[in-house]
Short mmCIF file of C-alpha atoms and ligand atoms in Angstrom, two decimals:
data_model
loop_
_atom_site.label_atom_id
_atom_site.label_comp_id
_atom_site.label_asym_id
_atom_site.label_seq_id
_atom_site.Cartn_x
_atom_site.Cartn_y
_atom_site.Cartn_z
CA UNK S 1 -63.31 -28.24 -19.01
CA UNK S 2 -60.06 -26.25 -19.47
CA UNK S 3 -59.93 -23.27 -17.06
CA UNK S 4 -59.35 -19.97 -18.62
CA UNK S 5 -55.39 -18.39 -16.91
CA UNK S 6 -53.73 -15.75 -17.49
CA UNK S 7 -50.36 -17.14 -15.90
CA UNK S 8 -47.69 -14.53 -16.91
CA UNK S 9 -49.55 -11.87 -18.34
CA UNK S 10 -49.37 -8.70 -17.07
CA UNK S 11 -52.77 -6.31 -17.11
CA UNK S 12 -53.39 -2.63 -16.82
CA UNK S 13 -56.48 -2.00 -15.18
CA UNK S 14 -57.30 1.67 -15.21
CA UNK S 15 -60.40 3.52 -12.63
CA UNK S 16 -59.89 -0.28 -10.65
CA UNK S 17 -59.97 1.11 -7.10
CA UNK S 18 -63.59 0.25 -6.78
CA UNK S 19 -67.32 -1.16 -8.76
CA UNK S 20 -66.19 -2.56 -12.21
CA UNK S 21 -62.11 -2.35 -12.40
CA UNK S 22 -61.70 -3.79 -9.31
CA UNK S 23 -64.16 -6.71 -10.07
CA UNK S 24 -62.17 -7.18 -13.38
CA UNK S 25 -59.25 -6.95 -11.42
CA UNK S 26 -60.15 -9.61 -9.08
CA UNK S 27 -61.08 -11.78 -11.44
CA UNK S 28 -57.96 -11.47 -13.46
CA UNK S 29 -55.55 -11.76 -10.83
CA UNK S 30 -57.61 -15.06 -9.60
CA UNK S 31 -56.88 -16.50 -12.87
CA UNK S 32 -52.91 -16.00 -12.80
CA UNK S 33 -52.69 -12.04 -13.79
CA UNK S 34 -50.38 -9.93 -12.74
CA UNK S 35 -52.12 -6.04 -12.42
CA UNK S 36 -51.40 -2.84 -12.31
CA UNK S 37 -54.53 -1.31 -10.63
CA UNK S 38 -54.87 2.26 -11.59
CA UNK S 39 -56.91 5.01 -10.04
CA UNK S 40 -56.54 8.58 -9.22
CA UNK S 41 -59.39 8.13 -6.36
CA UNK S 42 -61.53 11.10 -6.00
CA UNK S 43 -65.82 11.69 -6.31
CA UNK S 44 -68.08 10.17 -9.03
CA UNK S 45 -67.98 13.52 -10.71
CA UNK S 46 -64.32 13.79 -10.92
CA UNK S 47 -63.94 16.22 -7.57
CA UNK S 48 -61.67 15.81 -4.78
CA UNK S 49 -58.28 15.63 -4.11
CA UNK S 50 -57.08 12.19 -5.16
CA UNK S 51 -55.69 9.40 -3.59
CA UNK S 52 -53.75 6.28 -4.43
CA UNK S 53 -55.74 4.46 -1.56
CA UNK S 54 -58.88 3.12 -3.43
CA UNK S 55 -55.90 1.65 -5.27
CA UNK S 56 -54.06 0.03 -2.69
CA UNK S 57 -57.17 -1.45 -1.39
CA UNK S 58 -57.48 -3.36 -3.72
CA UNK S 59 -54.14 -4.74 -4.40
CA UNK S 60 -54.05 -5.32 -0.67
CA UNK S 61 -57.19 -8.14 -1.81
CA UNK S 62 -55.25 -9.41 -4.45
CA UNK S 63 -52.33 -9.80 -2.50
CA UNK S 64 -54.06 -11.23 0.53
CA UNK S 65 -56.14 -14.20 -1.91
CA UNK S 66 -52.72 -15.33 -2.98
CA UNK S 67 -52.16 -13.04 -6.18
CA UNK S 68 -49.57 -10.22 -7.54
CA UNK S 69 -50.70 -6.60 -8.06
CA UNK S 70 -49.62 -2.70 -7.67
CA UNK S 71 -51.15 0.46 -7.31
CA UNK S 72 -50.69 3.45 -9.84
CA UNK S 73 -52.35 6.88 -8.19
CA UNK S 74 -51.84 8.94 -11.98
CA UNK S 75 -54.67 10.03 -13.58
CA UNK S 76 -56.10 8.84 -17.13
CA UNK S 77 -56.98 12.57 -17.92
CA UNK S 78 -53.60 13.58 -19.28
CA UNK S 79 -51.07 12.80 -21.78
CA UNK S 80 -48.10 12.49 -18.53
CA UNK S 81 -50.77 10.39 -16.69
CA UNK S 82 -51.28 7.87 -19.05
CA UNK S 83 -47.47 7.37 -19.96
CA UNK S 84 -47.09 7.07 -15.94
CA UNK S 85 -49.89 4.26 -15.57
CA UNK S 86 -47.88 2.34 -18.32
CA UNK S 87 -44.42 3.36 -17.39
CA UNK S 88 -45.58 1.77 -13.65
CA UNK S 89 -46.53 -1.75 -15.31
CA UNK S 90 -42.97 -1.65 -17.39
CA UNK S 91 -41.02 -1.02 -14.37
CA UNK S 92 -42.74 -3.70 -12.49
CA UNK S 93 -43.32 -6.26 -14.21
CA UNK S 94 -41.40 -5.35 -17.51
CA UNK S 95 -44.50 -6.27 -20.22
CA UNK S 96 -48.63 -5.05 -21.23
CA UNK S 97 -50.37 -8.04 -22.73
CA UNK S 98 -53.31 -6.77 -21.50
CA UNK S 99 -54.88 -2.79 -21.15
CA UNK S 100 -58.54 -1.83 -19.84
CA UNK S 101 -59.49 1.47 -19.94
CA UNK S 102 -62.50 1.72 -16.95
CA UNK S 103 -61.97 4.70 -15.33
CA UNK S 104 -64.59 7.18 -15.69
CA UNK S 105 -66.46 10.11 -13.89
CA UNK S 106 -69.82 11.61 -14.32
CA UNK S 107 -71.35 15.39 -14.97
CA UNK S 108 -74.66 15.17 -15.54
CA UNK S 109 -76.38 18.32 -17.05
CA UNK S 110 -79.49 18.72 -19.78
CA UNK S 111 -77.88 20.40 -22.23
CA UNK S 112 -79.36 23.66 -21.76
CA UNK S 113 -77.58 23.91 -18.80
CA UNK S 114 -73.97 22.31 -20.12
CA UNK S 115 -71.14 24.43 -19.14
CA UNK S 116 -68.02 23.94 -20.86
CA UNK S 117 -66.08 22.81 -17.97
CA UNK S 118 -68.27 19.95 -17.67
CA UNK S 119 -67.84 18.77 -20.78
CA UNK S 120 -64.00 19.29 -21.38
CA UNK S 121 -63.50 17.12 -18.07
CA UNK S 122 -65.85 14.31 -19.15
CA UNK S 123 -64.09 14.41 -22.46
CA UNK S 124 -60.59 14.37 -20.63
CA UNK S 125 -61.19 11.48 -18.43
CA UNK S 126 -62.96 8.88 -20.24
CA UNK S 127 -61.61 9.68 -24.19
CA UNK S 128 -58.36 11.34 -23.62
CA UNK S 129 -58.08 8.78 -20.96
CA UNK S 130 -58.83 6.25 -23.01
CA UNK S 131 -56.25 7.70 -26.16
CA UNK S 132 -53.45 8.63 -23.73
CA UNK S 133 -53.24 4.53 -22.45
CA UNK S 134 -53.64 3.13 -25.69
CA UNK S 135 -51.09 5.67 -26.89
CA UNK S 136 -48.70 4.65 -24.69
CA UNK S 137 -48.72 0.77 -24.68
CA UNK S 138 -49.47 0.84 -28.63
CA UNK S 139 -45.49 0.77 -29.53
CA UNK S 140 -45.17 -1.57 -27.06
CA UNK S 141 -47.54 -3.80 -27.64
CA UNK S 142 -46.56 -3.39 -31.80
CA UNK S 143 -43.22 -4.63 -30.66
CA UNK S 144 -44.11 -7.52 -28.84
CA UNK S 145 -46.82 -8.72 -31.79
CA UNK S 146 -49.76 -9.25 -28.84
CA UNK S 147 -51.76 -7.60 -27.24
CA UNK S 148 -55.52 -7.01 -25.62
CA UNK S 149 -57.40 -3.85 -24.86
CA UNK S 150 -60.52 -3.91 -23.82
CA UNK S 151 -62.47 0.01 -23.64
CA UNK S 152 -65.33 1.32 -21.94
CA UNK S 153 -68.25 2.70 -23.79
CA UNK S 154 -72.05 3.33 -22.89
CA UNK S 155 -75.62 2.47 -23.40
CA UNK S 156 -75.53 6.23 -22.74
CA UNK S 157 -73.42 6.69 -26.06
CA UNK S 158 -74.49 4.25 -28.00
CA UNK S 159 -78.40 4.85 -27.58
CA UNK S 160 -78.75 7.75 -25.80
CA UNK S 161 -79.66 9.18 -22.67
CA UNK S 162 -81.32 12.36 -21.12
CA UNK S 163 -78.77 14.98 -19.54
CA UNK S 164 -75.74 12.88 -21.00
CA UNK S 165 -74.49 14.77 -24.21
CA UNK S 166 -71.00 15.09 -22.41
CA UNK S 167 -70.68 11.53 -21.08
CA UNK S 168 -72.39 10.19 -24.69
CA UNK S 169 -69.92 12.16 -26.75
CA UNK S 170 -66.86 10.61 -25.07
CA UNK S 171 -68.40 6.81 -25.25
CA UNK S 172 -69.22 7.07 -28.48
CA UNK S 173 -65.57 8.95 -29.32
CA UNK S 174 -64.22 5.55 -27.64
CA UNK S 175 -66.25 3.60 -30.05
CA UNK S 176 -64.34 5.30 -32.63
CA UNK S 177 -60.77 5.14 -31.48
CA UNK S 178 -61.23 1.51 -31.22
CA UNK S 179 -62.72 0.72 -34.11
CA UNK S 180 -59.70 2.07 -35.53
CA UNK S 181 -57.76 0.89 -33.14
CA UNK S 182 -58.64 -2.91 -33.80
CA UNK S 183 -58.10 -2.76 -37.80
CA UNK S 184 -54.62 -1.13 -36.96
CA UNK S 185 -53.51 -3.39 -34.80
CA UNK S 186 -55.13 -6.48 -36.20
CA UNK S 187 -51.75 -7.27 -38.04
CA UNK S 188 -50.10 -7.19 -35.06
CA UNK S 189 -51.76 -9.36 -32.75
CA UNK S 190 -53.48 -6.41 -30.80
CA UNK S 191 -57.37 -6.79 -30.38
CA UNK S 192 -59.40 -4.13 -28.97
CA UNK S 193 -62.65 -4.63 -28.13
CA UNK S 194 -65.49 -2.45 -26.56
CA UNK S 195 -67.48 -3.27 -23.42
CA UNK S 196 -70.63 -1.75 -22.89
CA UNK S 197 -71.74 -2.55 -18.90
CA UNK S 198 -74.92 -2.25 -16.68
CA UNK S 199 -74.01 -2.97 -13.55
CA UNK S 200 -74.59 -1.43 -10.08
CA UNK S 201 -72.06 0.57 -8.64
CA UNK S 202 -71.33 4.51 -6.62
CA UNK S 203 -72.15 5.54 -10.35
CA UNK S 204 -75.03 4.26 -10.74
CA UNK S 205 -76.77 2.91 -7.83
CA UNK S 206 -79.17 5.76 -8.13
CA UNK S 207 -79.61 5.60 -11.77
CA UNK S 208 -80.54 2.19 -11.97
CA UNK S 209 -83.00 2.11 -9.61
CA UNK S 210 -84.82 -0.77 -8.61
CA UNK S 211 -83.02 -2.73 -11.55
CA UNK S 212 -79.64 -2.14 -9.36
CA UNK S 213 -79.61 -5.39 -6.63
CA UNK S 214 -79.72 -7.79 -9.88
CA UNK S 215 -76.97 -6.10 -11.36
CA UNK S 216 -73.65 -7.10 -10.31
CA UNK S 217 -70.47 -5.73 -11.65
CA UNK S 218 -69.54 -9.91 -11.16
CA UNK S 219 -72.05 -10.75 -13.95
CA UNK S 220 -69.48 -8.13 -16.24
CA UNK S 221 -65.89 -9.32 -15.24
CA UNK S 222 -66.18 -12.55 -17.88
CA UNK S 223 -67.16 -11.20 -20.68
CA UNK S 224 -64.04 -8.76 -20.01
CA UNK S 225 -61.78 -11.69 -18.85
CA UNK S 226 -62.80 -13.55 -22.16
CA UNK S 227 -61.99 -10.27 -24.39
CA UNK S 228 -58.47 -9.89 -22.97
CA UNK S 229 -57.81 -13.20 -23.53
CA UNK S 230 -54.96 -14.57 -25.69
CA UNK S 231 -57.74 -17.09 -27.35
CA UNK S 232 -60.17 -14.08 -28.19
CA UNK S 233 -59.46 -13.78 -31.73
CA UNK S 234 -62.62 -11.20 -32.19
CA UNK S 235 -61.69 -7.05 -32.72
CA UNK S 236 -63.41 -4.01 -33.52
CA UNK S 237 -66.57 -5.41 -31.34
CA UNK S 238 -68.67 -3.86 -28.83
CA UNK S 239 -70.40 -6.39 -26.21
CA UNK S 240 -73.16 -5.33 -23.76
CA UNK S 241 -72.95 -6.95 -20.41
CA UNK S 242 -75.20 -6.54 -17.14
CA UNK S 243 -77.51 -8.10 -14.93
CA UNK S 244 -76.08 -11.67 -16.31
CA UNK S 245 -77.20 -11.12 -20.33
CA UNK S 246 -74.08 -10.74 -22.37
CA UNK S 247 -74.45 -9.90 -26.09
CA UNK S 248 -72.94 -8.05 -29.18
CA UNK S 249 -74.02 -4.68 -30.14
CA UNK S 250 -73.18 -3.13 -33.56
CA UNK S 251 -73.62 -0.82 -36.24
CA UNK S 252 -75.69 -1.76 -38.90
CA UNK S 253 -76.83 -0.51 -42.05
CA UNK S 254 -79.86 -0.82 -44.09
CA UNK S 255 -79.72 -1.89 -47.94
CA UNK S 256 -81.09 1.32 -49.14
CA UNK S 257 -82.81 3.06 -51.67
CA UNK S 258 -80.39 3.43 -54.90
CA UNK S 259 -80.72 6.25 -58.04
CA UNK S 260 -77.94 7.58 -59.50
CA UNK S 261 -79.25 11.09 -60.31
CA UNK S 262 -81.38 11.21 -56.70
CA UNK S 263 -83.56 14.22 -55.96
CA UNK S 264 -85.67 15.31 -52.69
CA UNK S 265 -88.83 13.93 -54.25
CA UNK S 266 -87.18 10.31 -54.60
CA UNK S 267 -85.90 10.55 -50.72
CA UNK S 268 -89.27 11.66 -50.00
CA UNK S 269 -90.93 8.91 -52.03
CA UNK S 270 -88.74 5.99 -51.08
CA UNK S 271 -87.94 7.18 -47.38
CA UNK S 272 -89.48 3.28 -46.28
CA UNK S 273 -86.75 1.67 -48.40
CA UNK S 274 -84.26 3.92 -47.37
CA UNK S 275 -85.36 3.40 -43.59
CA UNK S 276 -85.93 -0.58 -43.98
CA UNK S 277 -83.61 -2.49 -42.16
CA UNK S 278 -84.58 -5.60 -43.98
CA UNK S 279 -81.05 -7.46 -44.81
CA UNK S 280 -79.11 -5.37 -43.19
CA UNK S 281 -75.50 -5.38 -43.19
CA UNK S 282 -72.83 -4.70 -40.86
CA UNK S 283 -69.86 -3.48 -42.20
CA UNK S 284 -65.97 -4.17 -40.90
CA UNK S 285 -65.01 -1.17 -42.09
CA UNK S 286 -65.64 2.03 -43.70
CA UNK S 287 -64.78 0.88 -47.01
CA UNK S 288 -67.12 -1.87 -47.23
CA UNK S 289 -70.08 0.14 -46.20
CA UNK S 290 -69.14 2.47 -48.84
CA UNK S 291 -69.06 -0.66 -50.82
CA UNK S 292 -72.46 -1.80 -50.56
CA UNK S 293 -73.67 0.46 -53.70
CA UNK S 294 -71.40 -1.61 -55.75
CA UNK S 295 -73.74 -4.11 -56.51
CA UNK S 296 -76.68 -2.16 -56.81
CA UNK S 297 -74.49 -0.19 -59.84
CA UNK S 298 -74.98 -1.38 -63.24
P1 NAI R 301 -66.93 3.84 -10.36
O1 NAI R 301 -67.14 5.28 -10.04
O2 NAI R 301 -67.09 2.86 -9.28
O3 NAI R 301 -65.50 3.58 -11.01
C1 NAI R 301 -64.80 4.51 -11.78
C2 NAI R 301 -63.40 4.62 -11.22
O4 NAI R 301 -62.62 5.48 -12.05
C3 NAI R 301 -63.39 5.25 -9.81
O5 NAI R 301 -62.76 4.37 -8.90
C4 NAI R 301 -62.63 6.54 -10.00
O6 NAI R 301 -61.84 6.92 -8.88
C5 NAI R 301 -61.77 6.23 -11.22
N1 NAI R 301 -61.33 7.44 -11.91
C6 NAI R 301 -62.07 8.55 -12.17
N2 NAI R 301 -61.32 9.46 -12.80
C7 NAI R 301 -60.08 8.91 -12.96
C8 NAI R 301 -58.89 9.37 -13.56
N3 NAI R 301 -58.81 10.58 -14.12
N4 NAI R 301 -57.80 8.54 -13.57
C9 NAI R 301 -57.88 7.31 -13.00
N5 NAI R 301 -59.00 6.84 -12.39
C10 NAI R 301 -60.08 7.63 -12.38
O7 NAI R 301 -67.94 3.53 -11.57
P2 NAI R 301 -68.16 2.19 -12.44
O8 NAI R 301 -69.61 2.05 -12.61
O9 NAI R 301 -67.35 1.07 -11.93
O10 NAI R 301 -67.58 2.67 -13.87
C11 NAI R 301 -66.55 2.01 -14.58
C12 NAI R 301 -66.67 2.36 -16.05
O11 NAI R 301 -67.87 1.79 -16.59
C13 NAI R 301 -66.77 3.85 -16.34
O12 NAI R 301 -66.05 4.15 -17.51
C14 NAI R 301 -68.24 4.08 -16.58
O13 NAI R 301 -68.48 5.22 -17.37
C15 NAI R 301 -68.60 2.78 -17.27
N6 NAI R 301 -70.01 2.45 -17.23
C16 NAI R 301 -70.59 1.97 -16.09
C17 NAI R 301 -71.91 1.60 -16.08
C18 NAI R 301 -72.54 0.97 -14.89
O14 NAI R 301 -73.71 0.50 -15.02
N7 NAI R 301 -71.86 0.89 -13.74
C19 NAI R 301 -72.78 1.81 -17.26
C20 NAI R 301 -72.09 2.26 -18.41
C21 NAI R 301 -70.74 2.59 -18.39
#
């Protein structure tokens, strides 16, 4: 069986001073990586003062099993911060083959009770953050024809969950950007993928409940690993990992109901057709979705 390294490449691992970025981290660097492990340190919901720390911790591990990594203490949240994260990796090691955007906060609120500060700094951190890393390695990454990111979305986002409108409207954002992200840079050698984890963690120990001790963020590091990569030839995906399933999630749609001159009473009388997901498709892109109706057109 040939072992999967990532001798000489260089990864940017953002949020990786503890639960799922540093268990990527770790098992990047054991497979050759060299890492940049990011994180502003700080409370679940964002609070705190900050500290590079959490960070060195864990490049202390890496270091101490044999393996190369340095700590970045800027924070995802802002245009500056992400430049710095990347501008840390390019002075250190002088390349990005490989960017995953994990850091992430929580602010939990029904949406009665939403304020706008909590939802501007759940927006900031995990979709700015997100946008302000990928907008700084993209040129970079364009230049050197390669390169894989891998992003952080949500059950949360991408099925919903109660009290979660902030956190759900940046996952799903980050759906979007990399979507877009992976047909723009698919002529460039730049895949971007999505991962979608379950895995327990300070963020969810409580949420999980008694589901938590069989979720591992362990059982999530490989499908990550395999997503950044240089034989993952797969982009604009999103992959659900926890508790040791691993499997694709997408966005499908149905066959439909077709009439050219449609009124309310034909929605109304063909809402099963409309609804049935019977040979479904799942389109690459916008266009082809909009392309379905072609062949039902006469
Ligand atoms: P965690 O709280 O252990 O890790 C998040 C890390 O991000 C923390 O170390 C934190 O200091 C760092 N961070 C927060 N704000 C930052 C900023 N502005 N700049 C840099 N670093 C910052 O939580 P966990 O569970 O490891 O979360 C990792 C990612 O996975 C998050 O994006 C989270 O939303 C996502 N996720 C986790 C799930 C789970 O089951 N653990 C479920 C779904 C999504």
């Amino acid at each position: 069986m040939v072992e999967m390294r990532f001798d000489n490449k260089v990864a940017v691992i953002t949020g990786a001073g503890g639960g799922l970025g540093r268990c990527h981290a770790l098992l990047l660097a054991s497979r050759g990586a060299k890492i940049v492990i990011n994180d502003l340190g700080g409370a679940v919901d964002g609070s705190g003062e900050g500290s590079v720390s959490p960070a060195q911790k864990v490049v202390d591990e890496i270091k101490k099993a044999g393996g190369d990594a340095v700590a970045d203490g800027n924070s995802v949240s802002t245009v500056e911060g992400g430049a710095g994260i990347i501008k840390t990796a390019m002075d250190e090691y002088g390349k990005i083959d490989i960017l995953i955007n994990n850091a992430g906060i929580l602010r939990d609120k029904s949406f009665a009770k939403l304020t706008p500060d909590m939802l501007n700094i759940v927006l900031d951190v995990h979709l700015h953050g997100t946008i302000n890393t990928c907008k700084a390695v993209w040129d970079i990454m364009k230049k050197q024809q390669y390169g894989r990111i891998i992003n952080t979305t949500s059950a949360a986002g991408l099925f919903g969950n109660f009290g979660q409108t902030n956190y759900a409207a940046a996952k799903m954002g980050i759906v979007g950007v990399s979507k877009v992200l992976g047909i723009e840079g698919a002529k460039n050698n730049i895949m971007v993928n999505v991962l979608a984890p379950g895995a327990k963690t300070r963020m969810t120990e409580e949420l999980l409940g008694p589901m938590a001790d069989k979720m591992s963020p362990e059982q999530v590091s490989p499908i990550v690993a395999y997503l950044a990569h240089e034989d993952c030839s797969v982009t604009g995906e999103i992959f659900s990992a926890g508790a040791g399933r691993t499997a694709k999630i997408f966005v499908g749609a149905a066959q439909g109901y077709f009439n050219e001159t449609v009124t309310i009473e034909d929605i109304r009388d063909n809402f099963g057709k409309i609804c049935d997901e019977t040979g479904y498709a799942i389109p690459k892109n916008a266009m082809e979705e909009i392309g379905m109706v072609m062949p039902m057109m006469k």
